[in-house]
mmCIF file of C-alpha atoms in Angstrom:
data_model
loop_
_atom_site.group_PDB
_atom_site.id
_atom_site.type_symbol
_atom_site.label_atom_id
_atom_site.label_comp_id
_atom_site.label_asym_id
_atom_site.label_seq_id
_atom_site.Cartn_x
_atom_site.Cartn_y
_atom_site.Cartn_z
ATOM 1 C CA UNK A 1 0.000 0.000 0.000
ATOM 2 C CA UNK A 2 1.112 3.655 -0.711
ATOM 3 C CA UNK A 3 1.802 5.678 1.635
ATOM 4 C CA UNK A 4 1.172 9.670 1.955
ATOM 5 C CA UNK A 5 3.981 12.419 2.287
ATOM 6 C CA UNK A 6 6.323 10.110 1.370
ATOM 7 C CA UNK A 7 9.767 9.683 -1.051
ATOM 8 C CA UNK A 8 10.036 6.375 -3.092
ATOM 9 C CA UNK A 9 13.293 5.451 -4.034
ATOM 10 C CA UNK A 10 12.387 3.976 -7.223
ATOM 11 C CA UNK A 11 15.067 1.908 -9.869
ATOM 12 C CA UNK A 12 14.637 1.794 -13.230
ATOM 13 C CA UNK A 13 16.108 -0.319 -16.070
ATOM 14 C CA UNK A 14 19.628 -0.171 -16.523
ATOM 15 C CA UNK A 15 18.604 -0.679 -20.694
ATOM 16 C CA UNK A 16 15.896 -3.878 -21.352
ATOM 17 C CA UNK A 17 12.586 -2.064 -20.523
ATOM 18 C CA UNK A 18 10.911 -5.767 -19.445
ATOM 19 C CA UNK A 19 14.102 -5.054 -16.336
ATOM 20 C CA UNK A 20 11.112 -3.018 -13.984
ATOM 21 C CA UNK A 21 9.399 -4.933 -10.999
ATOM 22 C CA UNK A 22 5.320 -4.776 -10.626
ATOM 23 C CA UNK A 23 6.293 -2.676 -8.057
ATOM 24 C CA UNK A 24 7.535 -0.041 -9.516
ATOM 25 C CA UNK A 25 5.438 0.405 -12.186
ATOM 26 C CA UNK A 26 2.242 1.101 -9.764
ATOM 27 C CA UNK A 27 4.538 3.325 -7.550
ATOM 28 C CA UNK A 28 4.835 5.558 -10.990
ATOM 29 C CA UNK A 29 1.298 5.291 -11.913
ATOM 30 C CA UNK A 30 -0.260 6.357 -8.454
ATOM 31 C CA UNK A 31 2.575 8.905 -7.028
ATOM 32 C CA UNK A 32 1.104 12.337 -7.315
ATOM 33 C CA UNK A 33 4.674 13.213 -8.866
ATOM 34 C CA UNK A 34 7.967 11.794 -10.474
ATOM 35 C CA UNK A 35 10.968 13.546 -9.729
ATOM 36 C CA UNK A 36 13.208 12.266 -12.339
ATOM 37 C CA UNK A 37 16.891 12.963 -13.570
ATOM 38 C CA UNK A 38 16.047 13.722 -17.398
ATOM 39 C CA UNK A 39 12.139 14.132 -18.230
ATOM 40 C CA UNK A 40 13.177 13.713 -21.728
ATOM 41 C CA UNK A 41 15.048 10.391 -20.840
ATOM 42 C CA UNK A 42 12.146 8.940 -19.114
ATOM 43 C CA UNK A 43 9.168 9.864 -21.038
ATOM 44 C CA UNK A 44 10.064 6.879 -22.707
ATOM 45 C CA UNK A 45 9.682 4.809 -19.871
ATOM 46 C CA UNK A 46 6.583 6.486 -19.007
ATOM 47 C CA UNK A 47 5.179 5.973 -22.191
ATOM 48 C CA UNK A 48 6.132 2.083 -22.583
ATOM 49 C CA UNK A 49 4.384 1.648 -19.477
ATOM 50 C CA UNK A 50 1.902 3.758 -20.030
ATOM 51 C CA UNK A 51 1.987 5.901 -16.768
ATOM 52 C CA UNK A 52 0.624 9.731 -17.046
ATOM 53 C CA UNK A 53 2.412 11.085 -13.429
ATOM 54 C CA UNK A 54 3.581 14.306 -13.760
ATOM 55 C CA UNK A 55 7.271 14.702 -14.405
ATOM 56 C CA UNK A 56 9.539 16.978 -12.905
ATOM 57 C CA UNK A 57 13.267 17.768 -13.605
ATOM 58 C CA UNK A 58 15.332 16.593 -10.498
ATOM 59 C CA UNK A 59 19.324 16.230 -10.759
ATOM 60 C CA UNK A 60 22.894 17.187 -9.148
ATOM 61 C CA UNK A 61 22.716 20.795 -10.397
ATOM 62 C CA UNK A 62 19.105 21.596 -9.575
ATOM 63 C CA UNK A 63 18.589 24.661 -7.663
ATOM 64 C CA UNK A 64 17.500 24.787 -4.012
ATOM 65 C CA UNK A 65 14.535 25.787 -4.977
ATOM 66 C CA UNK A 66 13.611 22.709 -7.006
ATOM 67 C CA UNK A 67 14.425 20.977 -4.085
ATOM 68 C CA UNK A 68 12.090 23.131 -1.746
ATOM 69 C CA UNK A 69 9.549 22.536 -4.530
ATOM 70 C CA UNK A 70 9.451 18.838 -3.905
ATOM 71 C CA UNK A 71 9.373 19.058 -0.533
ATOM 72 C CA UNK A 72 6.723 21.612 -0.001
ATOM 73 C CA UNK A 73 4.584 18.953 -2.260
ATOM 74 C CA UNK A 74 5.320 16.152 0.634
ATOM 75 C CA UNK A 75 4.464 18.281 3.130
ATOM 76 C CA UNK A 76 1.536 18.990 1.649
ATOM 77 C CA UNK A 77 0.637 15.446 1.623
ATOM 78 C CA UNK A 78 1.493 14.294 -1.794
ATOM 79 C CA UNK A 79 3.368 10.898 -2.693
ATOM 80 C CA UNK A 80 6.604 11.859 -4.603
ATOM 81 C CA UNK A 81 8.715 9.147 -6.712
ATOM 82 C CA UNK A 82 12.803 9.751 -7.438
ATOM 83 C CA UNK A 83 14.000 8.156 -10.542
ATOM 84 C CA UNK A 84 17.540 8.384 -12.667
ATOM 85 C CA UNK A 85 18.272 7.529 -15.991
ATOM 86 C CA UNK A 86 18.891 4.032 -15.536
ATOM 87 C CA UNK A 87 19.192 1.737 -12.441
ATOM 88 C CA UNK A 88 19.052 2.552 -8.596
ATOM 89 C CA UNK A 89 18.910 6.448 -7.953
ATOM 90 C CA UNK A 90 22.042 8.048 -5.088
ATOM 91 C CA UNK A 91 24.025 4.896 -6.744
ATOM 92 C CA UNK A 92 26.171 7.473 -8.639
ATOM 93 C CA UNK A 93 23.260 9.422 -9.824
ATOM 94 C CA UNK A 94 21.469 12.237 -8.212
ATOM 95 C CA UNK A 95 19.137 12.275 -5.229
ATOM 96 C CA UNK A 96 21.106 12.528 -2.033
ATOM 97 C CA UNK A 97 20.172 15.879 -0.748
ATOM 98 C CA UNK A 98 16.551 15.705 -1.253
ATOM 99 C CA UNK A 99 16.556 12.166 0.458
ATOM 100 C CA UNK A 100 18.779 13.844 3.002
ATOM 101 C CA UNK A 101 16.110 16.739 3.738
ATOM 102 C CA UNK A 102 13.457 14.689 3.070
ATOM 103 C CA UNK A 103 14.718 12.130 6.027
ATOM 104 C CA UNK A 104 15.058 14.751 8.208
ATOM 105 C CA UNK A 105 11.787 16.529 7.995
ATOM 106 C CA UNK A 106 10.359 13.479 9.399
ATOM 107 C CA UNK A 107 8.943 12.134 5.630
ATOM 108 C CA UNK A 108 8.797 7.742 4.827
ATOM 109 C CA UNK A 109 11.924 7.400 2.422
ATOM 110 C CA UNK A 110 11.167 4.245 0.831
ATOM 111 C CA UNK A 111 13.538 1.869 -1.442
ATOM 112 C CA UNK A 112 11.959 0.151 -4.218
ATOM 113 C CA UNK A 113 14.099 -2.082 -5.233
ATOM 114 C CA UNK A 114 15.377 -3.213 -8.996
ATOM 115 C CA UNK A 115 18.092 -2.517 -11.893
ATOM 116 C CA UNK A 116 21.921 -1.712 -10.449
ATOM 117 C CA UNK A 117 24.543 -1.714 -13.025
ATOM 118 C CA UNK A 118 27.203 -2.098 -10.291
ATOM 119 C CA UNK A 119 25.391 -5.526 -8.864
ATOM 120 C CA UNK A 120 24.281 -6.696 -12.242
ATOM 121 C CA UNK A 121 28.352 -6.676 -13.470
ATOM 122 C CA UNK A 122 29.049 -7.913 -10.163
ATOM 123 C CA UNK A 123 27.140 -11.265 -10.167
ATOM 124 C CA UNK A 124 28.558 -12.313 -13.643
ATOM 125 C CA UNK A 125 31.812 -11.136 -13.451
ATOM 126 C CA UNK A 126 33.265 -14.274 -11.692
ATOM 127 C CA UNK A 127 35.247 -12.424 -9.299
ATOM 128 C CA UNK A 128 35.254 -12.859 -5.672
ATOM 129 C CA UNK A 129 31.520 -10.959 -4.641
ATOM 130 C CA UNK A 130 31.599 -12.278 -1.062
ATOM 131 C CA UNK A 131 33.034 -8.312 -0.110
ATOM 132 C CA UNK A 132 33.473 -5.823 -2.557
ATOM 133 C CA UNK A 133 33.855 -1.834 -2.558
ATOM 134 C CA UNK A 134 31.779 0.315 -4.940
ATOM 135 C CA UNK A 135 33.771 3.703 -6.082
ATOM 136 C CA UNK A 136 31.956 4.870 -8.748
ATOM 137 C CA UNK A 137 33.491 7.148 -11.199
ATOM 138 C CA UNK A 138 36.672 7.830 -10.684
ATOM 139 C CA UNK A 139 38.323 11.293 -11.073
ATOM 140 C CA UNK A 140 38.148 12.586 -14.208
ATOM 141 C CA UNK A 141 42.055 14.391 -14.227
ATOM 142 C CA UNK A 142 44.529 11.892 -14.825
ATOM 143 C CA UNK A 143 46.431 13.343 -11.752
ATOM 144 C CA UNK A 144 43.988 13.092 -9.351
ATOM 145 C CA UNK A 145 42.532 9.457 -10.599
ATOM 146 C CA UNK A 146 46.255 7.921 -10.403
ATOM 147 C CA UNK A 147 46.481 9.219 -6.962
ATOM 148 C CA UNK A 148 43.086 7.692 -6.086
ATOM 149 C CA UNK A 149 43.479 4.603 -7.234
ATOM 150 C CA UNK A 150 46.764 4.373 -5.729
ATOM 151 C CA UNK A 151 45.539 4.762 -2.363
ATOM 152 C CA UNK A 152 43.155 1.889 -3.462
ATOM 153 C CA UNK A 153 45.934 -0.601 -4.739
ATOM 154 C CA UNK A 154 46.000 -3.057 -1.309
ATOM 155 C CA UNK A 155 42.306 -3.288 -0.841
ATOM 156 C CA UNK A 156 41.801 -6.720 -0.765
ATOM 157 C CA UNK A 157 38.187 -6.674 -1.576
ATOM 158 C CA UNK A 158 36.184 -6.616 -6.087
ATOM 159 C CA UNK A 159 36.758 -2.972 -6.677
ATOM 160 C CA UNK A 160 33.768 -2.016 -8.547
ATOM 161 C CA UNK A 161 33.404 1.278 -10.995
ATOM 162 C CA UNK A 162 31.693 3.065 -13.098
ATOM 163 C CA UNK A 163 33.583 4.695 -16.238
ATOM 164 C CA UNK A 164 32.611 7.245 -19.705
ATOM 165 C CA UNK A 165 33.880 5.954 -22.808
ATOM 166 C CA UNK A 166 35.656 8.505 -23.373
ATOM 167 C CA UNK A 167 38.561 7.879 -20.721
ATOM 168 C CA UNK A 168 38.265 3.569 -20.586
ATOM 169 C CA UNK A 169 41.388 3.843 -22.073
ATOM 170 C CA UNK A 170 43.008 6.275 -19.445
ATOM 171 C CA UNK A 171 41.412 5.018 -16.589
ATOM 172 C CA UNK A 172 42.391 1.154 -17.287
ATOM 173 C CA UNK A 173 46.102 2.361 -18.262
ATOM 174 C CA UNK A 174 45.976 3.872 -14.468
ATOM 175 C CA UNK A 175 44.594 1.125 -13.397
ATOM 176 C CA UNK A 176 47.513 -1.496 -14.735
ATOM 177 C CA UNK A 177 50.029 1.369 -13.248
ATOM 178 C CA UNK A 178 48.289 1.243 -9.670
ATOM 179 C CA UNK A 179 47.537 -2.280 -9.582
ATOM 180 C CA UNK A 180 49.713 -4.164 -11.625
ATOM 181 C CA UNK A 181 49.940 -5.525 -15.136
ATOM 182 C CA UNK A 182 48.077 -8.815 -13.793
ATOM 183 C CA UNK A 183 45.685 -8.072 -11.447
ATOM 184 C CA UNK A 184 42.396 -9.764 -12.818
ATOM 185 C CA UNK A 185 40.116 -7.898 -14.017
ATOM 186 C CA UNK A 186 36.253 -7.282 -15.699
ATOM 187 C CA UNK A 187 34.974 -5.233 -18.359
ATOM 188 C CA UNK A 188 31.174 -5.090 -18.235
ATOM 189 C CA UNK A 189 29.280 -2.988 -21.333
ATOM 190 C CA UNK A 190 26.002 -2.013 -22.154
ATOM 191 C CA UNK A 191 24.512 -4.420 -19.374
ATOM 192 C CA UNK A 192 21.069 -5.495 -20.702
ATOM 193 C CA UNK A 193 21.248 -3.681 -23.930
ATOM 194 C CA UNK A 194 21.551 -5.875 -27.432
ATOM 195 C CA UNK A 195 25.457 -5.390 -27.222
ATOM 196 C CA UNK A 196 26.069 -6.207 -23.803
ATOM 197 C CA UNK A 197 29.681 -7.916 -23.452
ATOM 198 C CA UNK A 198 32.030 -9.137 -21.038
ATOM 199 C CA UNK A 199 36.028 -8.664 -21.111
ATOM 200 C CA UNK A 200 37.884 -10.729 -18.450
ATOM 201 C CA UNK A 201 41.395 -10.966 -18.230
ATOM 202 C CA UNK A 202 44.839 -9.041 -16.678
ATOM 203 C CA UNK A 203 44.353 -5.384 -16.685
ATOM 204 C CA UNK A 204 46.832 -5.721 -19.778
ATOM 205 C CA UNK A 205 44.836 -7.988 -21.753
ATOM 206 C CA UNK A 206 41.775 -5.918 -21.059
ATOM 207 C CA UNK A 207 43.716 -2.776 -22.267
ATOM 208 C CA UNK A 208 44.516 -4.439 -25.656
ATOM 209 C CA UNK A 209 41.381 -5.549 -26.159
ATOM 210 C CA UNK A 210 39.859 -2.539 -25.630
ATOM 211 C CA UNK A 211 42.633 -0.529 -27.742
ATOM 212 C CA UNK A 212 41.931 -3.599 -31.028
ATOM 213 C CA UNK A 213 37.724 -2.851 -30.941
ATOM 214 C CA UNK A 214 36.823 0.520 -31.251
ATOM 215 C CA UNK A 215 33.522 -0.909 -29.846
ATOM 216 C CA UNK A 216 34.625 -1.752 -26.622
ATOM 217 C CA UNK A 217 34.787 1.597 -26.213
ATOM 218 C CA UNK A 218 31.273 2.805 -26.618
ATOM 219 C CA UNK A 219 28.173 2.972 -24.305
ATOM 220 C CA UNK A 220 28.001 2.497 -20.250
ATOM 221 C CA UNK A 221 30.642 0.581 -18.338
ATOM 222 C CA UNK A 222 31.563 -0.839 -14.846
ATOM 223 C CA UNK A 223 34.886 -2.067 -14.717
ATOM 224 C CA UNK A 224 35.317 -4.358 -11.958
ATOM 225 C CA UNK A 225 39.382 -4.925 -10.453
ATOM 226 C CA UNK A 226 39.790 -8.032 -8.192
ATOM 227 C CA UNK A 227 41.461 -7.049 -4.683
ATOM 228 C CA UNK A 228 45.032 -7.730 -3.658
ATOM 229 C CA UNK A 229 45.588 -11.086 -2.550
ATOM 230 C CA UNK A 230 45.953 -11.616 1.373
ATOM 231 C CA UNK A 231 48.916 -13.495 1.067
ATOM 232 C CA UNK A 232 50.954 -10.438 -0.530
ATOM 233 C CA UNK A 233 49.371 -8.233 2.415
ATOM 234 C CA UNK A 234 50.910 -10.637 4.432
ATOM 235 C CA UNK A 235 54.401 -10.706 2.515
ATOM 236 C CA UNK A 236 54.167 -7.071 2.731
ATOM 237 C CA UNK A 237 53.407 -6.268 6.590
ATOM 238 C CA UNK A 238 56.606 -7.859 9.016
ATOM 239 C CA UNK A 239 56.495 -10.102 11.921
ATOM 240 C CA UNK A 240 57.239 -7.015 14.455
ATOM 241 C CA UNK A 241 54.402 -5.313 13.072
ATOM 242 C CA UNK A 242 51.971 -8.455 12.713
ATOM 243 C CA UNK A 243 52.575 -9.366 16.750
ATOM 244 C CA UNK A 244 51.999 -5.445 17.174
ATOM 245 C CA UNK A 245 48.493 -6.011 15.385
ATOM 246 C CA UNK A 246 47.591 -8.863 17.169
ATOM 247 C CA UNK A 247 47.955 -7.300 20.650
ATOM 248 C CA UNK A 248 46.195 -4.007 19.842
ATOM 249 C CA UNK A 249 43.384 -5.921 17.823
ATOM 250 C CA UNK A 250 42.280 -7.307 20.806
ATOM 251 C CA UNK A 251 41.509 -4.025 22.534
ATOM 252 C CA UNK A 252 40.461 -1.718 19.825
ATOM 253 C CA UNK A 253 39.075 -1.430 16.408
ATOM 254 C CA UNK A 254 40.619 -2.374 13.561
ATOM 255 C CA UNK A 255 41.417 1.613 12.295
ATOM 256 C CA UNK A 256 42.522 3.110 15.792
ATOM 257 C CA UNK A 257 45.050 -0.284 15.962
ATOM 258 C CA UNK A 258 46.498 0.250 12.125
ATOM 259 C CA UNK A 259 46.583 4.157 13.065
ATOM 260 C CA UNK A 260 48.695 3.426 16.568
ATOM 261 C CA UNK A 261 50.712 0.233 14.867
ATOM 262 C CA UNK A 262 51.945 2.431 11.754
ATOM 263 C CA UNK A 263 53.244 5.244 14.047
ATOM 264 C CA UNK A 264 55.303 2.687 16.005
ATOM 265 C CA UNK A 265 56.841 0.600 13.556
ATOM 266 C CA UNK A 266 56.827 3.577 10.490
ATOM 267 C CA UNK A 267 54.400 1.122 8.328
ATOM 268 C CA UNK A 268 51.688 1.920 6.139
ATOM 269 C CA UNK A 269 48.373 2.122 7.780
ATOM 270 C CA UNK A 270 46.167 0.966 5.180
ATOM 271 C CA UNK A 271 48.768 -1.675 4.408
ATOM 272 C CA UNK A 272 48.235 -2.763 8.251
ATOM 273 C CA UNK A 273 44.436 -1.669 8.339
ATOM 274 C CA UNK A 274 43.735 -4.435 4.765
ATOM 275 C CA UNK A 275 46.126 -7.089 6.427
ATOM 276 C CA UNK A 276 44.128 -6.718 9.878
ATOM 277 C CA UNK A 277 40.786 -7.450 7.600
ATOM 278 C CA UNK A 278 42.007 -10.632 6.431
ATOM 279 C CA UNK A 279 42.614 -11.674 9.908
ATOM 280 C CA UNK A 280 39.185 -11.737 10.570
#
C-alpha cells in the first residue's frame, strides 16, 4: 500500500525495458509526482508503461529551490517518486540531498528495489563478490585518478566502478600502473542492452582488447578490479608489526590499531588496516 507524504526510491532499467518490478510500475502510476533525472530520458519509460504522473526535472545541479519545490509537495501530503536515468537512484546518480532533507523533515523514504549496473556486473563477473567496494566514477584528471586509485591498490576486496567511454582507455592504463599488469580484471558494457559484453582478463589484456575494438569503447561501463591477494598483504606487513596487530586488535578497532601500529613501527596504515581485515 502507498503511503502519503512520502519519497520512493524507485530503480529503473539499466537498458531492457521488461528489467522493472510490478512494483515499480504502480509506484509511478499512483505517485502524485515523479521527480526524475532527465524528463526527456524517461518519457520513454513512461510511455512504454503507459503511466501519465507528472514529471519533474530533479538532478545534481538543480537549484534549491527545485528541491524546496518537492518538498513543499510532501508536506503537503502528496506521494513523490525519485527516478535516474537508468538503475538505482544516489548509486552514482542524483538524489542525495533531497533524500537527506526529506529524512530529516520526518517524511517515509522508501527503497523500491530493482536494476543496479554495479550488482548486475558484479554477479557475472566471476570475481570474488563475497566483499566488494563500490567507487563509482573515478576522477576525471589523470592526476587526481592515479592518486586515487593508488591509495586503493591493497584493498583486498572486487573494486567495482563506473567509467565514460571517453577515458576507458586512461582510466584502465591507471589502473595497470596502480595495480599491476596482472591483477584480474572485468569489463562489463552495455549491461542489458543488445550489445552487452564481457572482457575478463589481466588489466593488460583488457587494455589491448579494448585498444583492437573501437567498440569496446562505446556505451556504459563498470569495470570491476579483483582485490590484492591476502597473502601479498601478508608478505608485505613484518612479523614485528603483525605481533603489534595482534595485541592491539584485541583491545580496539581495527582503524585506531592500524593508526597506533603504523606510528610505532613507520608502516603503512592501510597496508596494516587491509592485512588486519584478512585476519578476521
Amino acid at each position: 500500500m502507498q503511503e502519503r507524504s512520502s519519497l520512493y526510491i524507485v530503480s529503473t532499467p539499466i537498458g531492457n525495458l521488461d528489467d522493472i518490478t510490478v512494483r515499480a510500475i504502480n509506484i509511478l502510476k499512483s505517485a502524485d509526482l515523479i521527480a526524475a533525472e532527465d524528463t526527456r530520458h524517461s518519457a520513454k519509460l513512461m510511455q512504454h508503461y503507459d503511466i501519465d504522473t507528472p514529471l519533474v526535472a530533479y538532478h545534481d545541479h538543480s537549484s534549491a529551490s527545485q528541491t524546496e519545490r518537492i518538498l513543499e509537495k510532501m508536506r503537503a501530503g502528496a506521494t513523490v517518486a525519485l527516478i535516474s536515468d537508468a538503475g538505482t537512484p544516489l548509486i552514482s546518480d542524483p538524489g542525495y540531498r533531497l533524500v537527506s532533507i526529506a529524512r530529516s523533515e520526518g517524511h517515509h523514504v522508501i527503497p523500491v528495489p530493482g536494476a543496479c549496473a554495479a550488482i548486475a556486473a558484479l554477479s557475472a563477473a566471476g570475481l570474488p563478490s563475497d566483499a566488494f567496494s563500490f567507487r563509482g566514477f573515478p576522477p576525471a584528471k589523470s592526476g587526481q585518478r592515479q592518486s586515487w586509485l593508488t591509495s586503493l591498490a591493497e584493498n583486498t576486496e572486487t573494486l567495482v566502478f563506473y567509467e565514460s567511454p571517453h577515458r576507458i582507455e586512461d582510466s584502465l592504463r591507471d589502473m595497470q600502473v596502480a595495480f599491476g599488469s596482472t591483477r584480474q580484471a572485468v569489463l562489463a558494457r552495455e549491461l542489458t542492452k543488445t550489445f552487452e559484453t564481457f572482457l575478463s582478463g589481466t588489466l593488460e589484456q583488457l587494455i589491448t582488447q579494448v585498444e583492437e575494438d573501437a567498440n569496446q569503447r562505446k556505451g556504459e561501463m563498470v569495470i570491476l578490479v579483483s582485490g590484492m591477494e591476502a597473502s601479498s598483504l601478508s608478505e608485505d606487513v613484518s612479523a614485528e608489526a603483525m605481533k603489534i596487530m595482534g595485541i592491539l586488535l584485541s583491545e580496539l578497532p581495527v582503524k585506531k590499531a592500524a593508526s597506533l601500529c603504523a606510528q610505532i613501527t613507520g608502516e603503512k596504515k592501510n597496508r596494516l588496516y587491509q592485512w588486519a581485515l584478512t585476519q578476521k
